[in-house]
Short mmCIF file of C-alpha atoms in Angstrom, two decimals:
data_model
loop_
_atom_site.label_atom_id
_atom_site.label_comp_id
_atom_site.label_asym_id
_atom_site.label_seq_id
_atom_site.Cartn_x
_atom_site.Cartn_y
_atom_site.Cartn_z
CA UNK A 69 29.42 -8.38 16.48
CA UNK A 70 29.93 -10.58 14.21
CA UNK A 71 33.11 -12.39 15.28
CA UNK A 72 31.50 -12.95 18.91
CA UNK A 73 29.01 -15.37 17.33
CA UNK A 74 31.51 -17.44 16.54
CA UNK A 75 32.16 -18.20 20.99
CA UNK A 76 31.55 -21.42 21.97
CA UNK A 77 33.32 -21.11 24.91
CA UNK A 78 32.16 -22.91 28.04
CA UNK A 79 33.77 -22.72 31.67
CA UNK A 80 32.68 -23.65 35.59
CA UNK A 81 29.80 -21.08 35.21
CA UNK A 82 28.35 -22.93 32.24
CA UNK A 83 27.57 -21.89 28.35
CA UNK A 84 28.95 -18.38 28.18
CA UNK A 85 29.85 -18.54 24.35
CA UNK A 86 26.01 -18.55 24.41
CA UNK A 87 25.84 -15.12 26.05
CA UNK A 88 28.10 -13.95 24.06
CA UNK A 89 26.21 -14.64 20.62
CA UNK A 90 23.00 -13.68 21.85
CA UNK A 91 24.46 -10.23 23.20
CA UNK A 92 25.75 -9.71 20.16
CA UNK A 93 22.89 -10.72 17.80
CA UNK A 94 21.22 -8.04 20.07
CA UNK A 95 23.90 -5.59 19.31
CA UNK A 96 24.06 -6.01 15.65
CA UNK A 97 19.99 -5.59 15.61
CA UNK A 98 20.60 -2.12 17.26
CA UNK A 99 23.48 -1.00 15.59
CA UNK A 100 21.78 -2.15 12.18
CA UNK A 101 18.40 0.23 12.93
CA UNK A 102 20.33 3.21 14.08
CA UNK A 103 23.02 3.47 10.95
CA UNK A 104 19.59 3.12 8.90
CA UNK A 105 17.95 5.78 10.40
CA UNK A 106 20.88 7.76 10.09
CA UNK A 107 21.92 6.50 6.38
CA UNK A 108 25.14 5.85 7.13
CA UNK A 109 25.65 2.43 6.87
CA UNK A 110 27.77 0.06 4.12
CA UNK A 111 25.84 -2.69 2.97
CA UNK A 112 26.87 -4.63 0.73
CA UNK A 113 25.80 -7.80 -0.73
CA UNK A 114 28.85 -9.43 0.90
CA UNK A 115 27.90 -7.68 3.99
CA UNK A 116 24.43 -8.69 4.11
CA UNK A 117 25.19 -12.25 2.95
CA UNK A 118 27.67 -12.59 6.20
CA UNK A 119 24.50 -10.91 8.69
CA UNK A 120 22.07 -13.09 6.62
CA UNK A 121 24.74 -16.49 6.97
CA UNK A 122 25.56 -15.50 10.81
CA UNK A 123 21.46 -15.32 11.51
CA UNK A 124 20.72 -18.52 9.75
CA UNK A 125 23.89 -20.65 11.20
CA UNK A 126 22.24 -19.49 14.61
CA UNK A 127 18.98 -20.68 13.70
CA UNK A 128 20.30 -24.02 12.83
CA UNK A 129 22.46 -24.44 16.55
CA UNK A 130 21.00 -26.96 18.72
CA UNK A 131 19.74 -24.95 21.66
CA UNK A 132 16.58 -23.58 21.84
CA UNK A 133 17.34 -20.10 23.72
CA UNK A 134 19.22 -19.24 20.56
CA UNK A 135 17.51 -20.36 17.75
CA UNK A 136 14.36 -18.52 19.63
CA UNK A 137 16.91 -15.25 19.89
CA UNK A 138 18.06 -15.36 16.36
CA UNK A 139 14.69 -16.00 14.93
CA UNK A 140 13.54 -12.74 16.79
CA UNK A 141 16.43 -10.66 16.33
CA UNK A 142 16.28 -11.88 12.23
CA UNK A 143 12.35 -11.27 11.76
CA UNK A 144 12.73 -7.68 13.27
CA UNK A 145 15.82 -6.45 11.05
CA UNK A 146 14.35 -8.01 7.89
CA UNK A 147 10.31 -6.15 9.02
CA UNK A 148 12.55 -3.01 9.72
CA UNK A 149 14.43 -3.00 6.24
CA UNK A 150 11.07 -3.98 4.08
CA UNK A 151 8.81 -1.25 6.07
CA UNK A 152 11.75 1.84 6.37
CA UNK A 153 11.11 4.80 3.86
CA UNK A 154 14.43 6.47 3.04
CA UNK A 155 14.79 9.67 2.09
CA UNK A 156 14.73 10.11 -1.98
CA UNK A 157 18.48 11.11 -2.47
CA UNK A 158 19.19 7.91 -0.91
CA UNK A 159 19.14 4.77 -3.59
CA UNK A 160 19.49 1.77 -1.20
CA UNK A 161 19.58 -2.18 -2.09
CA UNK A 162 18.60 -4.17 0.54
CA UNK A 163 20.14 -7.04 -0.81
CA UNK A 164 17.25 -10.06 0.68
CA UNK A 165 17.21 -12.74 -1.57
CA UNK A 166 14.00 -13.53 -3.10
CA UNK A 167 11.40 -15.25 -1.41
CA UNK A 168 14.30 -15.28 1.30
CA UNK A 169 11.54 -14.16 3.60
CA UNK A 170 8.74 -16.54 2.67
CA UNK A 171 10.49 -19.36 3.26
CA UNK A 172 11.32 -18.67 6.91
CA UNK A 173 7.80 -17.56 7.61
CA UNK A 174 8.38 -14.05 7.68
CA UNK A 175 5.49 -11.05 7.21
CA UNK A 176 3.35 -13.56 7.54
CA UNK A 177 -0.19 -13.75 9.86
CA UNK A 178 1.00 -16.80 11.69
CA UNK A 179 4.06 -16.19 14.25
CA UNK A 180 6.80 -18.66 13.83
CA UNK A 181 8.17 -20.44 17.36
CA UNK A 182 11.87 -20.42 16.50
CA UNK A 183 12.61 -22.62 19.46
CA UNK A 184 11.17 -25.45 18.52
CA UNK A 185 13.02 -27.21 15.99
CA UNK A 186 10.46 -29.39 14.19
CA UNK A 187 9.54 -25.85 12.86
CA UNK A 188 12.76 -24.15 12.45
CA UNK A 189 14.85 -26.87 10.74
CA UNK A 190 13.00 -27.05 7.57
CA UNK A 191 12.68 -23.59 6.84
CA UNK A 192 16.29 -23.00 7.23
CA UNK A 193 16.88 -25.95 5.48
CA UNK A 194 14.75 -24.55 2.21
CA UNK A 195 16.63 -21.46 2.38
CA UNK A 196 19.68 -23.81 1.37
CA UNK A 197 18.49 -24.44 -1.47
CA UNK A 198 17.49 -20.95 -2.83
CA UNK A 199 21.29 -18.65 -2.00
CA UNK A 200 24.22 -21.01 -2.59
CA UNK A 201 25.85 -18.07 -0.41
CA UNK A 202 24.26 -19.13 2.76
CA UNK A 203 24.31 -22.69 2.42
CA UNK A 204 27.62 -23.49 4.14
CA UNK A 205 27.00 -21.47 7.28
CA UNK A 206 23.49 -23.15 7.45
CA UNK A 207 25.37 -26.62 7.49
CA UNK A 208 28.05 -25.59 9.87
CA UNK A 209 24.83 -25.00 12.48
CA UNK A 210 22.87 -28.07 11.38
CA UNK A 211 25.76 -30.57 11.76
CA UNK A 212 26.08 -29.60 15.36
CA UNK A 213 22.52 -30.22 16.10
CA UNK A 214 22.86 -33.60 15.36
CA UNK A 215 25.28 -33.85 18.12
CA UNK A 216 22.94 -32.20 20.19
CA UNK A 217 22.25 -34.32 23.98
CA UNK A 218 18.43 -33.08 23.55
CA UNK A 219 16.60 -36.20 21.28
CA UNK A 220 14.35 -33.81 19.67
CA UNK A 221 16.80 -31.66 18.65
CA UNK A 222 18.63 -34.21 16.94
CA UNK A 223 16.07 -36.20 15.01
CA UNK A 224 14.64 -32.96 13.75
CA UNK A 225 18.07 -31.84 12.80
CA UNK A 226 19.10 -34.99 10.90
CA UNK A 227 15.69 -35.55 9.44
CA UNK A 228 15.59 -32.03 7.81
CA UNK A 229 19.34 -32.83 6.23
CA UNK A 230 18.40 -36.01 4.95
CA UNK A 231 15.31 -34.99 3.35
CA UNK A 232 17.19 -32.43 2.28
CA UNK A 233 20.31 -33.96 0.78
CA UNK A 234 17.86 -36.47 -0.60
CA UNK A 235 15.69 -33.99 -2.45
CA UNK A 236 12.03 -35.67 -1.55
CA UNK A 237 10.49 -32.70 -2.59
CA UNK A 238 11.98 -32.29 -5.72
CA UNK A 239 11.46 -36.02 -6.89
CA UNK A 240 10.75 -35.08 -10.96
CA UNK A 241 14.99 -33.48 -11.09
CA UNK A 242 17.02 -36.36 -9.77
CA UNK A 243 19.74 -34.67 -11.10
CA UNK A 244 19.04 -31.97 -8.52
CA UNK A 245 19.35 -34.46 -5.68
CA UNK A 246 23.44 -35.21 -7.09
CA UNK A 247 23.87 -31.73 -6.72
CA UNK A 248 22.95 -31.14 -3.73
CA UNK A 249 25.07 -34.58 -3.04
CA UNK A 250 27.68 -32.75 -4.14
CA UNK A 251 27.43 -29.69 -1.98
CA UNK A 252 27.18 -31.37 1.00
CA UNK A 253 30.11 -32.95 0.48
CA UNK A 254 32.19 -29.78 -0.57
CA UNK A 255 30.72 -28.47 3.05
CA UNK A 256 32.25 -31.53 4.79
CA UNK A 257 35.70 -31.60 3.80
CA UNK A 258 35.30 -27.17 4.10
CA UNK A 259 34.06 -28.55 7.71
CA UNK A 260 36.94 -30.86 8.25
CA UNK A 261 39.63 -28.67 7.54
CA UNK A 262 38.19 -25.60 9.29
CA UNK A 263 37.57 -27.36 12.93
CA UNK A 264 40.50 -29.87 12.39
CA UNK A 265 40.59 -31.69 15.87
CA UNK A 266 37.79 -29.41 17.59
CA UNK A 267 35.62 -31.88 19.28
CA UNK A 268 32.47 -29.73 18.93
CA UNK A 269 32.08 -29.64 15.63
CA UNK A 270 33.85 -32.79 14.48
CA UNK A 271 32.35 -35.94 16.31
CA UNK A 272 28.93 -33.94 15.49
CA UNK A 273 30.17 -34.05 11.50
CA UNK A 274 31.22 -37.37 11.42
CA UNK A 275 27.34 -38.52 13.31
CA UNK A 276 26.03 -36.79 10.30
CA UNK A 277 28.32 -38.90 8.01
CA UNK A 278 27.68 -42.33 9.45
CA UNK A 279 23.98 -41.54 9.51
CA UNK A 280 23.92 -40.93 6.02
CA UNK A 281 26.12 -44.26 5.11
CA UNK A 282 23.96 -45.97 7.32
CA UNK A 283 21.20 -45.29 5.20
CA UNK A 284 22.74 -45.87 1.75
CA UNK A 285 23.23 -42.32 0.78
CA UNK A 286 26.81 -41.81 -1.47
CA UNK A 287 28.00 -38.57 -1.23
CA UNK A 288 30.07 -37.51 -4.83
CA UNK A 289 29.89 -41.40 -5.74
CA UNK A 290 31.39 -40.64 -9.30
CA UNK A 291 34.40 -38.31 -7.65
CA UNK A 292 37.33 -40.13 -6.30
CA UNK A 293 38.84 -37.59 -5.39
CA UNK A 294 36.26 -36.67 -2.55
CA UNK A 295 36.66 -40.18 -0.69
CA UNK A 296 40.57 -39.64 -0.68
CA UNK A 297 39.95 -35.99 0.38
CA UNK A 298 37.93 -37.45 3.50
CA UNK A 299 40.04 -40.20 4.09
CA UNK A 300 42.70 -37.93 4.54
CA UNK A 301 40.58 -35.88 7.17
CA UNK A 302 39.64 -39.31 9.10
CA UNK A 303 43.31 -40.00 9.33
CA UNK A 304 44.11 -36.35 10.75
CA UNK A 305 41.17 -36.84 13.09
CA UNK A 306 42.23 -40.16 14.47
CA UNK A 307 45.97 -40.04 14.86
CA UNK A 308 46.84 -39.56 18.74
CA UNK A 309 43.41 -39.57 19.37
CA UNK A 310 41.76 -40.95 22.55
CA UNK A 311 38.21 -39.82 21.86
CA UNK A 312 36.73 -43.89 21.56
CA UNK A 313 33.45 -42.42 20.39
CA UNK A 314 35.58 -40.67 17.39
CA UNK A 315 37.40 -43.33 16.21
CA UNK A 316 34.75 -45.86 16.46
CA UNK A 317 33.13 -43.52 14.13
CA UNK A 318 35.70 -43.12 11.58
CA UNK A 319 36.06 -46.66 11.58
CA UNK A 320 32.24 -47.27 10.47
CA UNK A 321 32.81 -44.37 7.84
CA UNK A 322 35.47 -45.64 6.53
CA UNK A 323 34.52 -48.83 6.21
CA UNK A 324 30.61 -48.42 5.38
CA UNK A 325 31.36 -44.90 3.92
CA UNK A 326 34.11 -44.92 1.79
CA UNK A 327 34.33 -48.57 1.04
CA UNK A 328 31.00 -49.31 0.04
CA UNK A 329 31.45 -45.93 -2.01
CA UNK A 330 34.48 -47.49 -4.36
CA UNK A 331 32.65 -50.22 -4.58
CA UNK A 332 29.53 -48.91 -5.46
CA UNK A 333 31.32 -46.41 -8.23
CA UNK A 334 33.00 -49.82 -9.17
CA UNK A 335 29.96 -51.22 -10.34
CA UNK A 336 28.10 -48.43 -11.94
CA UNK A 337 31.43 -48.15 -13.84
CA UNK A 338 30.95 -51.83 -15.11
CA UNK A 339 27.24 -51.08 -15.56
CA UNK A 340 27.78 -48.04 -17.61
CA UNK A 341 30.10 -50.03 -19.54
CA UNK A 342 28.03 -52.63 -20.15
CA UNK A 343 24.77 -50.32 -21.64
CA UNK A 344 27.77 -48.07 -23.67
CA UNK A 345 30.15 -50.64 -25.20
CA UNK A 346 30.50 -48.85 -28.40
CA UNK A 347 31.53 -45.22 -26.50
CA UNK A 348 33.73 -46.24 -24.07
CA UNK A 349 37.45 -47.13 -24.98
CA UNK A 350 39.04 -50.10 -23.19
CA UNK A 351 42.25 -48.55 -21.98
CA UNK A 352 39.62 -45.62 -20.45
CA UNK A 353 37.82 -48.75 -18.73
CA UNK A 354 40.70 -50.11 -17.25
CA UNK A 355 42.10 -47.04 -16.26
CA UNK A 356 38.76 -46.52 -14.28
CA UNK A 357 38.78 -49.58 -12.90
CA UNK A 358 43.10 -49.35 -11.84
CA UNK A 359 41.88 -46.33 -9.92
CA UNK A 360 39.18 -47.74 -7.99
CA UNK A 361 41.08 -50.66 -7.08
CA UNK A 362 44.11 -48.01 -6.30
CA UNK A 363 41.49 -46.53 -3.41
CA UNK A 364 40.06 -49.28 -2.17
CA UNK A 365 43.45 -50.58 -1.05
CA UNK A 366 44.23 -47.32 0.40
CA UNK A 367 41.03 -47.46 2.40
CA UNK A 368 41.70 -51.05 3.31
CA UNK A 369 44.94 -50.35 4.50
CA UNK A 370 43.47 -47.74 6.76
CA UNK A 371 40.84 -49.97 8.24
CA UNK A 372 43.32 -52.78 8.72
CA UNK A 373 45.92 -49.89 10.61
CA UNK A 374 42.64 -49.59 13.23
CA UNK A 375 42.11 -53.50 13.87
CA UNK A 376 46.03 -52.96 15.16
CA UNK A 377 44.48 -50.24 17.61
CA UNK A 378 45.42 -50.34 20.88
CA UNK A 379 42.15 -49.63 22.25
CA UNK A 380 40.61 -53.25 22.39
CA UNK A 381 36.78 -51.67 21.96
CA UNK A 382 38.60 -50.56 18.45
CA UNK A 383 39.67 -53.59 17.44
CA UNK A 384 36.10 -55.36 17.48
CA UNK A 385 34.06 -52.55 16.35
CA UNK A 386 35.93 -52.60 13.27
CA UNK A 387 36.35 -56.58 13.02
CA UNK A 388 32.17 -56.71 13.15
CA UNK A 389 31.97 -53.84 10.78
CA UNK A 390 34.21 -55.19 7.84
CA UNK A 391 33.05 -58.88 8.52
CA UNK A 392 29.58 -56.95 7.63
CA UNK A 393 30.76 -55.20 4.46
CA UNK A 394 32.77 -58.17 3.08
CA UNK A 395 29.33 -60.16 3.79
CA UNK A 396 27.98 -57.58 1.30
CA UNK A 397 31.00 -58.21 -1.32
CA UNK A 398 32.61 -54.78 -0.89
CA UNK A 399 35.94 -56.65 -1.13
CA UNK A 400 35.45 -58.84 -3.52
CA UNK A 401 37.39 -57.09 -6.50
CA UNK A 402 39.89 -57.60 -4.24
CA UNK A 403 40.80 -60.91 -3.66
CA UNK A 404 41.88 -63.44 -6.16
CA UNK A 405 39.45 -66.60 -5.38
CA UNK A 406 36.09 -66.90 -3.52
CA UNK A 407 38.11 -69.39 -0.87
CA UNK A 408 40.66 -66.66 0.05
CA UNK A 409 37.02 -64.08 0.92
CA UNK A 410 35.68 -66.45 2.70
CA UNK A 411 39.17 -66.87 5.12
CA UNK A 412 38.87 -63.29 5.85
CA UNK A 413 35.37 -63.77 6.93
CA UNK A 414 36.38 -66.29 8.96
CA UNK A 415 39.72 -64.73 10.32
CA UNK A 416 37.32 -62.02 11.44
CA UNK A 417 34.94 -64.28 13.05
CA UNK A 418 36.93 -66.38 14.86
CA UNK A 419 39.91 -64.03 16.05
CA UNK A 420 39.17 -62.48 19.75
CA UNK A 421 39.96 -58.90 18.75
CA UNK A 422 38.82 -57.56 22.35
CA UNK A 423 41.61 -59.70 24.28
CA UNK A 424 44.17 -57.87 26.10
CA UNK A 425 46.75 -60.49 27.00
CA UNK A 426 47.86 -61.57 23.57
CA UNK A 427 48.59 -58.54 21.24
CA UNK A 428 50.88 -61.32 19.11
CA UNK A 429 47.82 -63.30 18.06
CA UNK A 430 46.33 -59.66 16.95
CA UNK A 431 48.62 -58.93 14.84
CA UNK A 432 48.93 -62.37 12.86
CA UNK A 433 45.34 -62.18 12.93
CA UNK A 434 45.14 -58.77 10.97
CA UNK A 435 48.41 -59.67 9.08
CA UNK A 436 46.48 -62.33 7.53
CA UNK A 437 43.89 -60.54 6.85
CA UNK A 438 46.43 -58.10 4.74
CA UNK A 439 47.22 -61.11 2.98
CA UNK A 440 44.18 -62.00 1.82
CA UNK A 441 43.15 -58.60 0.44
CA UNK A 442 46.33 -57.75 -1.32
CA UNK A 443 47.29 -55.48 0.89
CA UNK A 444 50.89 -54.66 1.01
CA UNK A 445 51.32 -51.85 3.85
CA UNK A 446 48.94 -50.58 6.52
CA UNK A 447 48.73 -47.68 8.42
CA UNK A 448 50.17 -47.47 11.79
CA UNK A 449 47.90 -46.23 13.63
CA UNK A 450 48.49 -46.21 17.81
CA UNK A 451 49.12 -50.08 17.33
CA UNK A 452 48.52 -52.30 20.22
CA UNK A 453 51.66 -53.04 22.20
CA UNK A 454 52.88 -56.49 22.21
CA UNK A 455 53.51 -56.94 26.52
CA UNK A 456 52.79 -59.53 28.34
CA UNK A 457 49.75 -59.16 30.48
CA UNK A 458 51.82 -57.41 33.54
CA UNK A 459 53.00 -55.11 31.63
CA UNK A 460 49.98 -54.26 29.51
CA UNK A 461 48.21 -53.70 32.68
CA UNK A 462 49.82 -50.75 33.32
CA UNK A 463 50.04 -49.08 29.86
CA UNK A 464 47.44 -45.65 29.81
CA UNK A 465 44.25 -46.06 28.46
CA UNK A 466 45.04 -49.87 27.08
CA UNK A 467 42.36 -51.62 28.39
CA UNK A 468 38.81 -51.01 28.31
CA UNK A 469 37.84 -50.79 31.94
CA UNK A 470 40.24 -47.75 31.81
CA UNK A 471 38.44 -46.14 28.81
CA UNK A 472 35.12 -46.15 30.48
CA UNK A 473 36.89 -45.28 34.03
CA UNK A 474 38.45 -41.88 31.75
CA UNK A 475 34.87 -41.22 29.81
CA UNK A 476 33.47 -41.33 33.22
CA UNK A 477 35.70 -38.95 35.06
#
């Protein structure tokens, strides 16, 4: 039962991975009753943990027929187990977490409507926080409601996360919040490498990750480590890709993400080392700051690889976005002279990154640019061909009108 809830399939008679998890939530419910009756059943904690995990994950997916069927299923099983009287040869551990039930709503007078999210959401989300067991399969279902086409769906989703990650109701143990900073990002490189290319879950994840960027939320800011880690993934996800709506994406992550992230840890370094003089050793300062500067080029030489994209909606999307974020000074560690800064923001400004016709002036253009951050290789990343405008005509997905001709079909 438990391996069908992990079918997502879908084919020309619509969402039957659907059917297939709520059949076999149904089966497990049955199958779980009848072995109690019987007292026949192994449960273990790691057993329970994986029913308890597979329940939740369901209650976090993004349609409402089966967060309303896992809700139902779950309440019955866990009022089943608290009200059964076993026999009294039989010593039997049950294995709910405390107050696993009263933070879903369960036992109690008023009847929780599992299908509607607003509802749902934060409960599960609170259970998070309480078994460190459950938490990953609980993000692995909440990431993909973000993704979800339904509106509601997804600002409930990514509102519960964020207040979540952000630990509003916890405000007297900031140190709480880092933690849970901390876990979420664990979950997203565990995410990355588990659905590597799978279009479901991935464009979903990386929604999540621009959202939180967007709104100034650093995930493992002091580990550099992480942002390496999830550069890594980005470059995975984006080679040979031509999903536009997944590379813009990565190209706002890496850029607002893991940019502003060095940058940020860049400065708390100096700020730390400014308040703590006396405790920190120079060679330890400089090694700090070698490292960040290390990264930063390694994400810079990623970002530059994408304004060589082929895809022409590429190339601007990230122009605009690092014009923004060296606006902001998340580049200025890099470059030798305030004169040389303000070039790049100009380079980016003035260079038609969109054209088609003249791939040459592209590449000088973002050459430049390498130039002036101290860059000394860049990633290749599905560069844009240098053909004359005949010949680019013809090349697969090169030019725009052909991307949205593809997304449409």
């Amino acid at each position: 039962y438990m391996t069908a809830w992990n079918d997502y399939n879908i084919d020309r008679r619509g969402d039957v991975g659907s059917w297939s998890r709520m059949a076999a939530m149904t089966g497990l419910e049955s199958s779980l009753e009848g072995k109690y009756v019987n007292e026949t059943i192994i449960w273990t904690r790691d057993v329970a943990m994986r029913v308890w995990g597979g329940f939740l994950k369901q209650l976090s997916e993004k349609l409402d027929s089966i967060r309303l069927h896992a809700g139902q299923c779950l309440e019955r099983i866990l009022t089943f187990l608290t009200t059964k009287t076993f026999s009294a040869t039989t010593t039997m551990d049950l294995h709910i977490p405390n107050g696993f039930m009263e933070a879903l709503g369960i036992g109690q007078e008023e009847e929780v409507n599992w299908a509607d999210a607003k509802i749902t959401f934060p409960k599960v989300m609170n259970v998070a926080s309480m078994v460190p067991e459950l938490f990953y399969p609980i993000v692995s279902g909440m990431v993909v409601s973000v993704g979800a086409l339904t509106e509601s769906v997804t600002v409930h989703s990514e509102q519960a996360l964020l207040e979540w990650i952000q630990n509003k109701d916890n405000g007297n143990h900031p140190r709480e919040g880092e933690e849970r900073r901390k876990r979420f990002g664990q979950a997203v490189l565990q995410l990355f490498a588990e659905y590597k290319r799978n279009r479901r879950v991935i464009v979903p994840l990386l929604m999540t990750l621009e959202s939180l960027y967007k709104r100034g939320i650093v995930l493992d800011c002091d580990d550099h480590d992480f942002s390496m880690s999830l550069l890594s993934c980005l470059k995975v996800e984006v080679k040979n890709s031509s999903d536009v709506q997944k590379i813009l994406s990565i190209g706002t992550i890496a850029i607002m993400g893991l940019l502003s992230m060095t940058t940020f840890s860049s400065n708390a370094s100096n700020n730390k080392s400014n308040g703590q003089q006396e405790d920190i050793n120079d060679n330890d300062k400089e090694n700090t700051e070698n490292s960040i500067h290390h990264h930063q080029k390694r994400i810079l030489s990623f970002v530059l690889g994408l304004l060589g994209h082929e895809y022409p909606r590429v190339r601007r999307h990230v122009a605009n976005d690092l014009y923004v974020s060296l606006l902001e000074g998340s580049c200025s560690n890099l470059v030798t002279s305030l004169n040389d800064e303000e070039h790049a923001q100009n380079v980016l400004l003035e260079t038609q990154w969109d054209m088609e016709d003249n791939a040459t002036m592209i590449l000088q253009s973002r050459n430049a640019l390498a130039t002036l951050l101290q860059v000394d290789e860049m990633d290749d990343i599905e560069s844009v061909p240098i053909k004359t405008r005949k010949s680019a005509a013809t090349k697969k997905d090169f030019s725009y009108a052909t991307l949205v001709q593809n997304a449409m079909n």
